[in-house]
Tab-separated table of C-alpha atoms in Angstrom:
chain	number	residue	atom	x	y	z
A	1	HIS	CA	18.655	1.592	0.958
A	2	THR	CA	14.671	2.314	-0.380
A	3	GLN	CA	12.164	2.682	2.239
A	4	VAL	CA	8.441	3.331	1.524
A	5	GLN	CA	5.753	5.190	3.668
A	6	ALA	CA	2.353	5.246	4.045
A	7	ARG	CA	0.184	8.065	5.208
A	8	VAL	CA	-3.891	8.687	5.584
A	9	ILE	CA	-4.825	12.385	5.612
A	10	ARG	CA	-8.328	13.415	6.340
A	11	ARG	CA	-10.266	16.098	7.907
A	12	ARG	CA	-10.124	15.959	11.923
A	13	THR	CA	-12.009	18.107	14.697
A	14	THR	CA	-9.817	17.951	18.343
A	15	ASP	CA	-11.397	17.705	21.560
A	16	GLU	CA	-11.443	21.113	21.700
A	17	GLY	CA	-13.378	21.687	18.587
A	18	GLU	CA	-10.992	22.881	15.780
A	19	ILE	CA	-10.762	21.724	12.892
A	20	ILE	CA	-7.396	20.431	10.626
A	21	GLN	CA	-8.465	19.710	7.388
A	22	TYR	CA	-5.440	18.274	6.132
A	23	ASP	CA	-5.033	15.478	9.722
A	24	GLN	CA	-2.365	13.246	8.743
A	25	GLN	CA	-1.551	10.024	10.414
A	26	GLU	CA	1.171	7.617	9.692
A	27	LEU	CA	-0.184	4.456	8.488
A	28	PRO	CA	2.158	1.853	9.907
A	29	ILE	CA	3.675	-0.475	6.855
A	30	HIS	CA	4.215	-4.570	6.220
A	31	THR	CA	6.225	-6.229	3.826
A	32	THR	CA	7.590	-9.319	3.358
A	33	GLU	CA	10.851	-7.536	4.556
A	34	LYS	CA	9.024	-6.940	7.707
A	35	SER	CA	10.759	-3.830	7.480
A	36	ASN	CA	9.864	-0.457	5.948
A	37	LYS	CA	13.516	-0.518	4.622
A	38	ILE	CA	13.235	-2.550	1.368
A	39	PHE	CA	15.620	-3.874	-1.509
A	40	LEU	CA	13.800	-4.018	-4.636
A	41	PHE	CA	15.337	-6.328	-6.986
A	42	TRP	CA	11.921	-8.073	-7.023
A	43	PRO	CA	8.232	-7.305	-6.864
A	44	LEU	CA	6.568	-6.679	-3.704
A	45	THR	CA	3.610	-6.348	-1.599
A	46	VAL	CA	3.210	-3.517	1.488
A	47	ALA	CA	0.148	-3.346	3.232
A	48	HIS	CA	-1.241	-1.993	6.113
A	49	ILE	CA	-2.985	-4.134	8.227
A	50	LEU	CA	-6.598	-3.076	9.573
A	51	ASP	CA	-6.822	-3.449	13.516
A	52	GLU	CA	-7.784	-1.524	16.299
A	53	SER	CA	-4.045	0.435	16.544
A	54	SER	CA	-4.401	0.947	13.247
A	55	PRO	CA	-5.836	5.179	11.921
A	56	LEU	CA	-8.014	3.397	9.413
A	57	GLY	CA	-9.229	0.763	12.236
A	58	ASP	CA	-12.988	1.063	11.827
A	59	LEU	CA	-12.738	1.012	8.339
A	60	GLN	CA	-16.413	-0.868	7.023
A	61	PRO	CA	-16.439	-1.870	2.878
A	62	SER	CA	-19.252	0.675	2.705
A	63	ASP	CA	-16.516	3.393	3.358
A	64	LEU	CA	-15.050	2.679	-0.059
A	65	SER	CA	-17.743	4.065	-2.200
A	66	PRO	CA	-17.230	6.590	-4.888
A	67	ASP	CA	-18.841	9.286	-3.134
A	68	ASN	CA	-16.369	8.949	-0.041
A	69	THR	CA	-13.503	11.327	-0.821
A	70	SER	CA	-13.072	11.870	3.454
A	71	PHE	CA	-9.823	10.095	3.288
A	72	GLU	CA	-6.810	9.810	0.621
A	73	ILE	CA	-3.596	7.296	1.164
A	74	MET	CA	-0.714	9.069	0.149
A	75	VAL	CA	2.566	6.459	-0.414
A	76	VAL	CA	5.735	7.349	-0.708
A	77	LEU	CA	8.653	5.371	-1.744
A	78	GLU	CA	12.102	6.476	-1.805
A	79	GLY	CA	15.400	5.461	-2.115
A	80	VAL	CA	18.914	5.564	-3.884
A	81	VAL	CA	20.080	5.118	-7.273
A	82	GLU	CA	23.842	3.141	-7.185
A	83	SER	CA	25.318	4.199	-10.312
A	84	THR	CA	24.612	8.168	-9.664
A	85	GLY	CA	23.966	8.329	-5.628
A	86	LEU	CA	21.310	10.739	-6.417
A	87	THR	CA	17.669	10.641	-4.427
A	88	VAL	CA	14.364	9.325	-6.214
A	89	GLN	CA	11.184	9.488	-4.644
A	90	ALA	CA	7.738	7.854	-5.923
A	91	ARG	CA	4.081	9.256	-4.813
A	92	SER	CA	0.827	7.539	-5.411
A	93	SER	CA	-2.437	8.323	-3.727
A	94	TYR	CA	-5.739	6.495	-2.998
A	95	LEU	CA	-9.151	7.188	-2.327
A	96	PRO	CA	-11.922	5.358	-0.910
A	97	SER	CA	-13.027	4.183	-4.331
A	98	GLU	CA	-9.670	2.739	-4.846
A	99	ILE	CA	-9.238	0.472	-2.607
A	100	LEU	CA	-10.423	-2.932	-3.564
A	101	TRP	CA	-11.648	-4.830	-0.116
A	102	GLY	CA	-10.773	-8.628	0.494
A	103	GLN	CA	-8.856	-8.498	-2.766
A	104	ARG	CA	-5.114	-9.858	-3.143
A	105	PHE	CA	-2.911	-9.376	-6.161
A	106	GLN	CA	-2.486	-12.467	-8.246
A	107	ASN	CA	1.372	-14.062	-8.247
A	108	ILE	CA	3.177	-12.931	-11.114
A	109	HIS	CA	6.462	-15.152	-10.176
A	110	SER	CA	6.298	-17.920	-13.109
A	111	ASP	CA	6.838	-21.227	-11.341
A	112	VAL	CA	8.624	-22.541	-14.104
A	113	SER	CA	12.208	-21.016	-15.336
A	114	ASP	CA	12.814	-20.222	-18.924
A	115	LEU	CA	15.766	-22.047	-20.412
A	116	THR	CA	18.323	-19.718	-19.589
A	117	GLY	CA	17.151	-20.361	-15.703
A	118	GLN	CA	15.904	-17.440	-15.253
A	119	LYS	CA	12.956	-16.712	-13.383
A	120	ILE	CA	10.103	-15.312	-15.553
A	121	LEU	CA	8.358	-12.337	-14.074
A	122	ASN	CA	4.656	-12.189	-15.485
A	123	TYR	CA	3.781	-8.449	-15.767
A	124	SER	CA	0.824	-8.331	-17.522
A	125	ARG	CA	-0.543	-9.474	-14.758
A	126	PHE	CA	0.773	-6.618	-12.191
A	127	HIS	CA	-2.604	-5.217	-11.437
A	128	GLU	CA	-4.615	-8.026	-11.339
A	129	THR	CA	-6.856	-9.097	-8.451
A	130	TYR	CA	-8.206	-12.459	-7.003
A	131	PRO	CA	-11.450	-12.702	-3.787
A	132	ASP	CA	-9.586	-13.208	-0.572
A	133	SER	CA	-10.611	-16.717	1.095
A	134	SER	CA	-8.597	-16.173	4.057
A	135	GLY	CA	-11.678	-14.729	5.636
A	136	VAL	CA	-9.251	-11.626	7.275
A	137	GLY	CA	-12.017	-9.387	5.586
A	138	ASN	CA	-9.347	-6.541	4.911
A	139	PRO	CA	-8.874	-4.428	2.148
């Protein structure tokens, strides 16, 4: 199986006044699989919900300016290559300015099958987004 984890890394001051330069807090993630263990035979969106229990629960759109370097989100995808049994890990980080507030990813799945009856994935739209009209207000 493949598993995905996300953490926010930022400077934190403890109640005692100690400064922790690179404090890490786990960001619970959600997928359409309802678990952080996923099966990657099809594209899937991984999300962190901003609510009162989130370490980023107080995040506002103004916090996503290019000048803000107060936090970084690290995402790690780890799984086993079935043919070799080797573990593979992919990591990516996101700065506040790379987070798109109120946006959703475009659907890359085609509703139309090609002549062979197979689904078509349009990867040219992989990074495209559109405004979210659900009214939720999360990035």
